[in-house]
């Protein structure tokens, strides 16, 4: 948004052209998302604690983890909201990939939110039944893969590249591209979810 | 690019509160969304394999669960004391922050290795 606004005044007000630089906006995007998180974090945590949105710790996990019962969860909403605000502020609105990435991130966020909601607010310890969780993940994953394939403007966007082999490139069929993309998106999503078991492990790996 | 930078900033802001001992967890809402974002970014930059190397910690954690379940079903024996593998190290007596920081180090090395593959071709 700010990118668009500043572009209207380039040439009229000196110095605004720095907003054209991707690296400059990237630094501002990191800073604004970080600043916003630090700003809203404490009140969000207070709010979650008061709402008793505490994590249900697996009762078959390591004994030391039983002490963690009561730590509020769903802090991921803060990550999503600050990322959204910061992206909207600094990204170039005409870039379709920005909207694709935001869309898929929020679709999976919504699935996770519903799962957390069932566990914590409705107090159903099973949460979203795994079958349905995978079903919705697959819907979102396939939709994204298809969108990426059919909105691609250059053949390079749907070609398979390998590390170390500079000359290797295999143009992918619609089926091949969608299968690989689907596996990447849904696979990584579940992988991060499994890793999210120790404080600060998932977010920084 | 701007999305990545925003996510990095938001992630650091979250880590501020999530670092050991955590005041807040991300929950499925955060984990599923971040994973999907990494996956779709890998597809967009057309470097799926390199991203799998860089995200090696996530891949290994998932592999540990798959191997554990497969081993238990096939032979009745567990490969690890507990899966995902970070619990295995905890049960071996490593303190939680130690597991976390050692995994970060592995992650950092894998990211550097992944970046190196982009140059070595």
Tab-separated table of N, CA and C in Angstrom, chain A residues 22 25-26 29-30 33-34 37-38 41-42 45 55 58 60 62 65 68 71-76 78-80 82-83 86-87 90-91 97 101-102 104-105 108-109 112-113 115-116 119 133 137 144 148 156-157 159 161-164 172 177 180-181 184-185 188-189 191-205, chain B residues 1-52 54-55 57-59 61-62 65 82-84 86-87 90-91 96 99-100 103-104 107 111 116-118 120-121:
chain	number	residue	atom	x	y	z
A	22	UNK	N	13.563	-2.879	-3.732
A	22	UNK	CA	13.042	-4.059	-3.054
A	22	UNK	C	13.727	-4.290	-1.710
A	25	UNK	N	12.496	-1.888	0.966
A	25	UNK	CA	11.160	-2.239	1.476
A	25	UNK	C	11.206	-3.529	2.287
A	26	UNK	N	12.103	-4.459	1.908
A	26	UNK	CA	12.207	-5.712	2.662
A	26	UNK	C	12.671	-5.434	4.090
A	29	UNK	N	9.847	-4.021	5.930
A	29	UNK	CA	8.826	-5.043	6.191
A	29	UNK	C	9.214	-5.879	7.403
A	30	UNK	N	10.497	-6.294	7.472
A	30	UNK	CA	10.962	-7.059	8.631
A	30	UNK	C	10.794	-6.230	9.901
A	33	UNK	N	7.066	-5.713	10.931
A	33	UNK	CA	6.438	-6.919	11.475
A	33	UNK	C	6.985	-7.226	12.868
A	34	UNK	N	8.311	-7.052	13.029
A	34	UNK	CA	8.925	-7.290	14.338
A	34	UNK	C	8.391	-6.300	15.366
A	37	UNK	N	4.823	-7.047	16.337
A	37	UNK	CA	4.714	-8.224	17.207
A	37	UNK	C	5.075	-7.873	18.643
A	38	UNK	N	6.179	-7.139	18.809
A	38	UNK	CA	6.628	-6.795	20.159
A	38	UNK	C	5.593	-5.894	20.836
A	41	UNK	N	2.289	-8.254	21.348
A	41	UNK	CA	2.545	-9.526	22.014
A	41	UNK	C	2.051	-9.605	23.457
A	42	UNK	N	2.540	-8.696	24.338
A	42	UNK	CA	2.172	-8.813	25.748
A	42	UNK	C	0.659	-8.781	25.986
A	45	UNK	N	-0.924	-12.064	24.806
A	45	UNK	CA	-0.665	-13.167	25.735
A	45	UNK	C	-1.566	-13.040	26.961
A	55	UNK	N	-2.517	-24.567	26.196
A	55	UNK	CA	-2.172	-25.742	25.407
A	55	UNK	C	-2.473	-27.007	26.189
A	58	UNK	N	0.582	-33.103	25.614
A	58	UNK	CA	0.353	-34.535	25.414
A	58	UNK	C	0.715	-35.282	26.699
A	60	UNK	N	1.389	-38.286	27.156
A	60	UNK	CA	2.368	-39.362	27.011
A	60	UNK	C	3.736	-38.786	26.646
A	62	UNK	N	7.315	-36.237	27.315
A	62	UNK	CA	8.314	-36.230	28.382
A	62	UNK	C	7.735	-35.588	29.643
A	65	UNK	N	7.454	-31.876	30.337
A	65	UNK	CA	6.518	-31.074	29.547
A	65	UNK	C	5.163	-30.914	30.223
A	68	UNK	N	4.203	-27.572	31.337
A	68	UNK	CA	3.851	-26.566	30.344
A	68	UNK	C	2.360	-26.360	30.209
A	71	UNK	N	0.316	-22.827	29.475
A	71	UNK	CA	0.917	-21.807	28.613
A	71	UNK	C	-0.044	-21.569	27.444
A	72	UNK	N	-0.373	-20.295	27.197
A	72	UNK	CA	-1.364	-20.062	26.143
A	72	UNK	C	-0.819	-20.427	24.762
A	73	UNK	N	-1.697	-20.873	23.884
A	73	UNK	CA	-1.281	-21.207	22.532
A	73	UNK	C	-2.060	-20.315	21.555
A	74	UNK	N	-2.027	-20.650	20.316
A	74	UNK	CA	-2.633	-19.844	19.253
A	74	UNK	C	-1.886	-18.535	19.050
A	75	UNK	N	-0.627	-18.482	19.513
A	75	UNK	CA	0.191	-17.305	19.253
A	75	UNK	C	0.456	-17.137	17.762
A	76	UNK	N	0.199	-18.210	17.000
A	76	UNK	CA	0.388	-18.146	15.555
A	76	UNK	C	-0.479	-17.084	14.895
A	78	UNK	N	-0.849	-14.169	15.888
A	78	UNK	CA	-0.061	-12.938	15.881
A	78	UNK	C	0.919	-12.940	14.708
A	79	UNK	N	1.546	-14.100	14.463
A	79	UNK	CA	2.482	-14.194	13.331
A	79	UNK	C	1.742	-13.875	12.034
A	80	UNK	N	0.552	-14.478	11.890
A	80	UNK	CA	-0.194	-14.290	10.647
A	80	UNK	C	-0.624	-12.841	10.458
A	82	UNK	N	0.566	-10.007	11.856
A	82	UNK	CA	1.648	-9.041	11.627
A	82	UNK	C	2.275	-9.241	10.244
A	83	UNK	N	2.360	-10.507	9.792
A	83	UNK	CA	2.884	-10.746	8.441
A	83	UNK	C	1.970	-10.107	7.404
A	86	UNK	N	2.247	-6.215	7.478
A	86	UNK	CA	3.524	-5.767	6.958
A	86	UNK	C	3.624	-5.994	5.442
A	87	UNK	N	3.101	-7.135	4.977
A	87	UNK	CA	3.129	-7.404	3.536
A	87	UNK	C	2.267	-6.399	2.793
A	90	UNK	N	4.074	-2.998	2.453
A	90	UNK	CA	5.296	-2.802	1.681
A	90	UNK	C	5.347	-3.525	0.349
A	91	UNK	N	4.477	-4.513	0.123
A	91	UNK	CA	4.576	-5.265	-1.123
A	91	UNK	C	4.001	-4.479	-2.299
A	97	UNK	N	1.882	-13.069	-7.238
A	97	UNK	CA	2.442	-14.081	-6.335
A	97	UNK	C	2.249	-13.693	-4.874
A	101	UNK	N	0.616	-16.317	-2.235
A	101	UNK	CA	1.269	-16.755	-0.998
A	101	UNK	C	0.419	-16.388	0.217
A	102	UNK	N	-0.109	-15.169	0.227
A	102	UNK	CA	-0.964	-14.761	1.353
A	102	UNK	C	-2.180	-15.675	1.443
A	104	UNK	N	-2.634	-18.865	0.402
A	104	UNK	CA	-2.394	-20.234	0.881
A	104	UNK	C	-2.017	-20.216	2.367
A	105	UNK	N	-1.240	-19.201	2.763
A	105	UNK	CA	-0.852	-19.117	4.177
A	105	UNK	C	-2.083	-18.983	5.063
A	108	UNK	N	-4.252	-22.261	5.240
A	108	UNK	CA	-3.736	-23.248	6.207
A	108	UNK	C	-3.849	-22.723	7.629
A	109	UNK	N	-3.703	-21.413	7.786
A	109	UNK	CA	-3.898	-20.814	9.105
A	109	UNK	C	-5.310	-21.072	9.609
A	112	UNK	N	-5.695	-24.638	10.749
A	112	UNK	CA	-5.065	-24.772	12.060
A	112	UNK	C	-5.875	-24.101	13.147
A	113	UNK	N	-6.436	-22.938	12.814
A	113	UNK	CA	-7.242	-22.189	13.779
A	113	UNK	C	-8.463	-22.999	14.194
A	115	UNK	N	-8.787	-26.217	14.106
A	115	UNK	CA	-8.317	-27.342	14.907
A	115	UNK	C	-8.064	-26.888	16.349
A	116	UNK	N	-7.306	-25.781	16.506
A	116	UNK	CA	-7.030	-25.237	17.842
A	116	UNK	C	-8.328	-24.873	18.548
A	119	UNK	N	-10.077	-27.815	19.940
A	119	UNK	CA	-9.366	-28.371	21.090
A	119	UNK	C	-9.538	-27.505	22.333
A	133	UNK	N	-8.833	-32.999	8.485
A	133	UNK	CA	-7.718	-32.062	8.437
A	133	UNK	C	-6.955	-32.263	7.120
A	137	UNK	N	-6.577	-29.708	3.965
A	137	UNK	CA	-5.219	-29.362	3.531
A	137	UNK	C	-5.043	-29.699	2.056
A	144	UNK	N	-3.996	-24.298	-4.681
A	144	UNK	CA	-2.824	-23.436	-4.852
A	144	UNK	C	-1.963	-23.904	-6.013
A	148	UNK	N	-1.107	-21.783	-9.346
A	148	UNK	CA	0.250	-21.441	-9.769
A	148	UNK	C	0.508	-21.914	-11.190
A	156	UNK	N	9.458	-21.092	-17.596
A	156	UNK	CA	10.414	-21.310	-16.507
A	156	UNK	C	9.701	-21.458	-15.162
A	157	UNK	N	8.482	-20.928	-15.067
A	157	UNK	CA	7.767	-20.991	-13.790
A	157	UNK	C	7.247	-22.386	-13.471
A	159	UNK	N	9.036	-25.258	-14.588
A	159	UNK	CA	10.108	-26.180	-14.958
A	159	UNK	C	10.800	-26.686	-13.710
A	161	UNK	N	14.002	-27.636	-11.693
A	161	UNK	CA	15.448	-27.409	-11.666
A	161	UNK	C	16.057	-28.223	-10.536
A	162	UNK	N	17.300	-28.670	-10.734
A	162	UNK	CA	17.978	-29.423	-9.686
A	162	UNK	C	19.232	-28.683	-9.247
A	163	UNK	N	19.577	-28.801	-7.948
A	163	UNK	CA	20.837	-28.196	-7.518
A	163	UNK	C	22.017	-28.932	-8.159
A	164	UNK	N	23.120	-28.266	-8.330
A	164	UNK	CA	24.370	-28.799	-8.898
A	164	UNK	C	24.320	-28.996	-10.415
A	172	UNK	N	7.630	-29.363	-16.706
A	172	UNK	CA	6.697	-30.286	-16.058
A	172	UNK	C	5.324	-30.219	-16.707
A	177	UNK	N	3.577	-30.970	-12.208
A	177	UNK	CA	3.753	-29.741	-11.436
A	177	UNK	C	2.825	-29.717	-10.234
A	180	UNK	N	3.932	-32.275	-7.480
A	180	UNK	CA	5.119	-31.827	-6.726
A	180	UNK	C	4.759	-30.659	-5.810
A	181	UNK	N	4.019	-29.686	-6.357
A	181	UNK	CA	3.671	-28.511	-5.562
A	181	UNK	C	2.796	-28.896	-4.381
A	184	UNK	N	4.889	-30.523	-1.695
A	184	UNK	CA	5.710	-29.534	-0.996
A	184	UNK	C	4.876	-28.768	0.026
A	185	UNK	N	3.721	-28.289	-0.404
A	185	UNK	CA	2.928	-27.411	0.456
A	185	UNK	C	2.353	-28.186	1.638
A	188	UNK	N	5.300	-29.798	3.891
A	188	UNK	CA	5.988	-28.850	4.769
A	188	UNK	C	5.066	-28.401	5.886
A	189	UNK	N	3.796	-28.200	5.544
A	189	UNK	CA	2.842	-27.745	6.551
A	189	UNK	C	2.789	-28.726	7.718
A	191	UNK	N	5.052	-31.032	8.408
A	191	UNK	CA	6.381	-31.189	9.008
A	191	UNK	C	6.628	-30.125	10.072
A	192	UNK	N	6.255	-28.884	9.751
A	192	UNK	CA	6.450	-27.815	10.735
A	192	UNK	C	5.566	-28.080	11.948
A	193	UNK	N	4.388	-28.604	11.713
A	193	UNK	CA	3.480	-28.878	12.821
A	193	UNK	C	4.077	-29.916	13.773
A	194	UNK	N	4.768	-30.923	13.220
A	194	UNK	CA	5.398	-31.944	14.067
A	194	UNK	C	6.566	-31.361	14.859
A	195	UNK	N	7.295	-30.446	14.220
A	195	UNK	CA	8.484	-29.870	14.848
A	195	UNK	C	8.115	-28.935	15.989
A	196	UNK	N	6.906	-28.401	15.945
A	196	UNK	CA	6.462	-27.405	16.912
A	196	UNK	C	6.215	-28.047	18.273
A	197	UNK	N	7.267	-28.639	18.885
A	197	UNK	CA	7.079	-29.280	20.180
A	197	UNK	C	7.954	-28.708	21.283
A	198	UNK	N	9.002	-27.958	20.917
A	198	UNK	CA	9.881	-27.358	21.917
A	198	UNK	C	9.840	-25.848	21.751
A	199	UNK	N	10.023	-25.145	22.860
A	199	UNK	CA	9.938	-23.683	22.826
A	199	UNK	C	10.937	-23.100	21.835
A	200	UNK	N	10.413	-22.397	20.845
A	200	UNK	CA	11.304	-21.686	19.933
A	200	UNK	C	11.951	-22.559	18.879
A	201	UNK	N	11.573	-23.848	18.811
A	201	UNK	CA	12.236	-24.724	17.841
A	201	UNK	C	11.717	-24.498	16.424
A	202	UNK	N	10.392	-24.545	16.273
A	202	UNK	CA	9.839	-24.470	14.924
A	202	UNK	C	10.077	-23.106	14.293
A	203	UNK	N	9.905	-22.051	15.061
A	203	UNK	CA	9.911	-20.722	14.456
A	203	UNK	C	11.295	-20.359	13.954
A	204	UNK	N	12.336	-20.951	14.515
A	204	UNK	CA	13.665	-20.498	14.125
A	204	UNK	C	14.400	-21.500	13.239
A	205	UNK	N	13.862	-22.709	13.125
A	205	UNK	CA	14.517	-23.669	12.251
A	205	UNK	C	14.268	-23.267	10.822
B	1	UNK	N	9.055	-11.875	-1.837
B	1	UNK	CA	10.223	-11.268	-1.172
B	1	UNK	C	9.787	-10.425	0.026
B	2	UNK	N	8.840	-9.510	-0.209
B	2	UNK	CA	8.357	-8.683	0.897
B	2	UNK	C	7.626	-9.561	1.898
B	3	UNK	N	6.901	-10.561	1.370
B	3	UNK	CA	6.207	-11.499	2.256
B	3	UNK	C	7.218	-12.225	3.135
B	4	UNK	N	8.319	-12.705	2.536
B	4	UNK	CA	9.351	-13.419	3.305
B	4	UNK	C	9.912	-12.534	4.404
B	5	UNK	N	10.195	-11.283	4.027
B	5	UNK	CA	10.769	-10.355	4.998
B	5	UNK	C	9.788	-10.114	6.134
B	6	UNK	N	8.490	-9.983	5.782
B	6	UNK	CA	7.476	-9.757	6.808
B	6	UNK	C	7.378	-10.963	7.731
B	7	UNK	N	7.396	-12.166	7.117
B	7	UNK	CA	7.287	-13.394	7.907
B	7	UNK	C	8.496	-13.535	8.832
B	8	UNK	N	9.669	-13.160	8.328
B	8	UNK	CA	10.870	-13.229	9.165
B	8	UNK	C	10.732	-12.298	10.362
B	9	UNK	N	10.260	-11.073	10.098
B	9	UNK	CA	10.069	-10.116	11.187
B	9	UNK	C	9.059	-10.609	12.195
B	10	UNK	N	7.940	-11.135	11.685
B	10	UNK	CA	6.885	-11.646	12.566
B	10	UNK	C	7.411	-12.839	13.361
B	11	UNK	N	8.213	-13.671	12.709
B	11	UNK	CA	8.785	-14.836	13.377
B	11	UNK	C	9.707	-14.426	14.518
B	12	UNK	N	10.550	-13.438	14.258
B	12	UNK	CA	11.449	-12.960	15.319
B	12	UNK	C	10.647	-12.377	16.470
B	13	UNK	N	9.593	-11.632	16.112
B	13	UNK	CA	8.742	-11.034	17.146
B	13	UNK	C	8.064	-12.106	17.981
B	14	UNK	N	7.699	-13.200	17.318
B	14	UNK	CA	7.058	-14.308	18.040
B	14	UNK	C	8.079	-15.020	18.926
B	15	UNK	N	9.284	-15.222	18.377
B	15	UNK	CA	10.343	-15.918	19.123
B	15	UNK	C	10.694	-15.168	20.404
B	16	UNK	N	10.538	-13.847	20.350
B	16	UNK	CA	10.791	-13.021	21.534
B	16	UNK	C	9.995	-13.555	22.734
B	17	UNK	N	8.772	-13.971	22.475
B	17	UNK	CA	7.903	-14.467	23.548
B	17	UNK	C	7.913	-15.985	23.642
B	18	UNK	N	8.215	-16.665	22.519
B	18	UNK	CA	8.129	-18.123	22.462
B	18	UNK	C	9.429	-18.795	22.925
B	19	UNK	N	10.527	-18.003	23.028
B	19	UNK	CA	11.808	-18.595	23.424
B	19	UNK	C	11.688	-19.155	24.831
B	20	UNK	N	12.525	-20.162	25.102
B	20	UNK	CA	12.427	-20.918	26.346
B	20	UNK	C	12.624	-20.036	27.572
B	21	UNK	N	11.851	-20.097	28.623
B	21	UNK	CA	10.586	-20.826	28.710
B	21	UNK	C	9.464	-20.039	28.034
B	22	UNK	N	8.682	-20.710	27.233
B	22	UNK	CA	7.719	-20.015	26.374
B	22	UNK	C	6.592	-19.367	27.167
B	23	UNK	N	6.238	-18.149	26.746
B	23	UNK	CA	5.063	-17.486	27.310
B	23	UNK	C	3.843	-17.776	26.447
B	24	UNK	N	4.101	-18.235	25.232
B	24	UNK	CA	3.000	-18.501	24.303
B	24	UNK	C	3.482	-19.535	23.291
B	25	UNK	N	2.559	-20.393	22.833
B	25	UNK	CA	2.866	-21.338	21.758
B	25	UNK	C	2.179	-20.873	20.484
B	26	UNK	N	2.665	-21.345	19.349
B	26	UNK	CA	2.043	-20.874	18.101
B	26	UNK	C	0.752	-21.624	17.774
B	27	UNK	N	0.667	-22.889	18.210
B	27	UNK	CA	-0.537	-23.652	17.900
B	27	UNK	C	-0.567	-24.098	16.452
B	28	UNK	N	-1.561	-24.905	16.114
B	28	UNK	CA	-1.679	-25.374	14.733
B	28	UNK	C	-1.863	-24.209	13.775
B	29	UNK	N	-2.527	-23.161	14.267
B	29	UNK	CA	-2.804	-22.024	13.388
B	29	UNK	C	-1.492	-21.453	12.850
B	30	UNK	N	-0.462	-21.403	13.707
B	30	UNK	CA	0.822	-20.885	13.237
B	30	UNK	C	1.596	-21.920	12.460
B	31	UNK	N	1.673	-23.143	12.993
B	31	UNK	CA	2.536	-24.171	12.404
B	31	UNK	C	2.085	-24.558	10.998
B	32	UNK	N	0.789	-24.817	10.840
B	32	UNK	CA	0.305	-25.221	9.518
B	32	UNK	C	0.518	-24.099	8.505
B	33	UNK	N	0.251	-22.862	8.927
B	33	UNK	CA	0.353	-21.738	7.999
B	33	UNK	C	1.801	-21.499	7.591
B	34	UNK	N	2.731	-21.546	8.552
B	34	UNK	CA	4.132	-21.281	8.217
B	34	UNK	C	4.673	-22.381	7.305
B	35	UNK	N	4.310	-23.632	7.611
B	35	UNK	CA	4.756	-24.734	6.768
B	35	UNK	C	4.257	-24.579	5.344
B	36	UNK	N	2.974	-24.252	5.196
B	36	UNK	CA	2.404	-24.075	3.864
B	36	UNK	C	3.104	-22.930	3.140
B	37	UNK	N	3.434	-21.862	3.882
B	37	UNK	CA	4.112	-20.720	3.269
B	37	UNK	C	5.482	-21.137	2.745
B	38	UNK	N	6.242	-21.904	3.560
B	38	UNK	CA	7.564	-22.363	3.112
B	38	UNK	C	7.411	-23.220	1.853
B	39	UNK	N	6.418	-24.121	1.883
B	39	UNK	CA	6.201	-25.002	0.736
B	39	UNK	C	5.891	-24.229	-0.529
B	40	UNK	N	4.982	-23.268	-0.447
B	40	UNK	CA	4.582	-22.552	-1.659
B	40	UNK	C	5.714	-21.637	-2.133
B	41	UNK	N	6.491	-21.098	-1.204
B	41	UNK	CA	7.628	-20.266	-1.608
B	41	UNK	C	8.656	-21.113	-2.354
B	42	UNK	N	8.865	-22.348	-1.869
B	42	UNK	CA	9.805	-23.249	-2.549
B	42	UNK	C	9.349	-23.505	-3.981
B	43	UNK	N	8.038	-23.689	-4.152
B	43	UNK	CA	7.501	-23.944	-5.485
B	43	UNK	C	7.677	-22.711	-6.375
B	44	UNK	N	7.399	-21.532	-5.814
B	44	UNK	CA	7.467	-20.312	-6.612
B	44	UNK	C	8.898	-20.012	-7.058
B	45	UNK	N	9.872	-20.207	-6.157
B	45	UNK	CA	11.251	-19.927	-6.566
B	45	UNK	C	11.857	-21.096	-7.333
B	46	UNK	N	11.081	-22.154	-7.562
B	46	UNK	CA	11.513	-23.315	-8.342
B	46	UNK	C	12.751	-23.974	-7.747
B	47	UNK	N	12.838	-24.075	-6.453
B	47	UNK	CA	13.977	-24.731	-5.815
B	47	UNK	C	13.480	-25.674	-4.735
B	48	UNK	N	12.615	-26.612	-5.117
B	48	UNK	CA	12.025	-27.507	-4.120
B	48	UNK	C	13.084	-28.289	-3.355
B	49	UNK	N	14.073	-28.848	-4.093
B	49	UNK	CA	15.058	-29.702	-3.433
B	49	UNK	C	15.959	-28.914	-2.485
B	50	UNK	N	16.346	-27.715	-2.916
B	50	UNK	CA	17.201	-26.895	-2.058
B	50	UNK	C	16.452	-26.527	-0.777
B	51	UNK	N	15.171	-26.215	-0.913
B	51	UNK	CA	14.394	-25.856	0.280
B	51	UNK	C	14.243	-27.064	1.208
B	52	UNK	N	14.145	-28.267	0.620
B	52	UNK	CA	14.070	-29.462	1.474
B	52	UNK	C	15.363	-29.634	2.276
B	54	UNK	N	17.398	-27.067	3.154
B	54	UNK	CA	17.423	-25.979	4.135
B	54	UNK	C	16.450	-26.233	5.275
B	55	UNK	N	15.325	-26.875	4.969
B	55	UNK	CA	14.331	-27.180	6.001
B	55	UNK	C	14.599	-28.556	6.589
B	57	UNK	N	15.684	-29.761	9.247
B	57	UNK	CA	15.205	-30.088	10.594
B	57	UNK	C	13.751	-30.555	10.548
B	58	UNK	N	12.944	-29.864	9.769
B	58	UNK	CA	11.532	-30.277	9.640
B	58	UNK	C	11.437	-31.650	8.980
B	59	UNK	N	12.278	-31.843	7.957
B	59	UNK	CA	12.249	-33.119	7.235
B	59	UNK	C	12.666	-34.258	8.158
B	61	UNK	N	12.557	-34.361	11.457
B	61	UNK	CA	11.533	-34.575	12.490
B	61	UNK	C	10.417	-35.456	11.943
B	62	UNK	N	10.007	-35.159	10.709
B	62	UNK	CA	8.934	-35.930	10.096
B	62	UNK	C	9.396	-37.353	9.809
B	65	UNK	N	9.259	-39.553	12.832
B	65	UNK	CA	7.919	-40.044	13.168
B	65	UNK	C	7.549	-41.210	12.266
B	82	UNK	N	11.347	-41.669	21.866
B	82	UNK	CA	10.054	-41.047	21.568
B	82	UNK	C	10.191	-40.244	20.284
B	83	UNK	N	9.132	-40.212	19.481
B	83	UNK	CA	9.148	-39.392	18.273
B	83	UNK	C	8.102	-38.285	18.442
B	84	UNK	N	8.195	-37.145	17.787
B	84	UNK	CA	9.308	-36.658	16.960
B	84	UNK	C	10.636	-36.605	17.734
B	86	UNK	N	12.925	-34.696	18.681
B	86	UNK	CA	13.385	-33.775	19.737
B	86	UNK	C	13.057	-34.330	21.131
B	87	UNK	N	11.975	-35.111	21.227
B	87	UNK	CA	11.652	-35.715	22.526
B	87	UNK	C	12.644	-36.823	22.877
B	90	UNK	N	15.498	-35.234	24.531
B	90	UNK	CA	15.115	-34.786	25.876
B	90	UNK	C	15.128	-35.949	26.849
B	91	UNK	N	14.599	-37.104	26.403
B	91	UNK	CA	14.542	-38.268	27.287
B	91	UNK	C	15.936	-38.831	27.531
B	96	UNK	N	16.081	-29.038	27.621
B	96	UNK	CA	15.306	-28.559	26.476
B	96	UNK	C	16.007	-27.442	25.690
B	99	UNK	N	18.647	-28.906	23.393
B	99	UNK	CA	18.114	-29.534	22.180
B	99	UNK	C	17.788	-28.448	21.165
B	100	UNK	N	17.103	-27.404	21.645
B	100	UNK	CA	16.646	-26.345	20.738
B	100	UNK	C	17.825	-25.688	20.039
B	103	UNK	N	19.599	-27.888	17.556
B	103	UNK	CA	18.815	-28.001	16.315
B	103	UNK	C	18.962	-26.730	15.481
B	104	UNK	N	19.027	-25.579	16.143
B	104	UNK	CA	19.236	-24.329	15.395
B	104	UNK	C	20.560	-24.387	14.650
B	107	UNK	N	20.257	-26.491	11.732
B	107	UNK	CA	19.448	-25.770	10.761
B	107	UNK	C	20.284	-24.723	10.022
B	111	UNK	N	21.060	-24.553	6.067
B	111	UNK	CA	20.716	-23.390	5.239
B	111	UNK	C	21.943	-22.934	4.452
B	116	UNK	N	24.868	-22.746	-0.581
B	116	UNK	CA	26.077	-23.089	-1.336
B	116	UNK	C	25.724	-23.821	-2.624
B	117	UNK	N	24.697	-24.688	-2.579
B	117	UNK	CA	24.351	-25.435	-3.788
B	117	UNK	C	23.898	-24.494	-4.901
B	118	UNK	N	23.407	-23.314	-4.526
B	118	UNK	CA	22.961	-22.377	-5.563
B	118	UNK	C	24.155	-21.800	-6.319
B	120	UNK	N	27.329	-23.519	-6.382
B	120	UNK	CA	28.126	-24.619	-6.939
B	120	UNK	C	27.356	-25.309	-8.039
B	121	UNK	N	27.443	-24.820	-9.192
B	121	UNK	CA	26.773	-25.527	-10.281
B	121	UNK	C	27.525	-25.328	-11.571
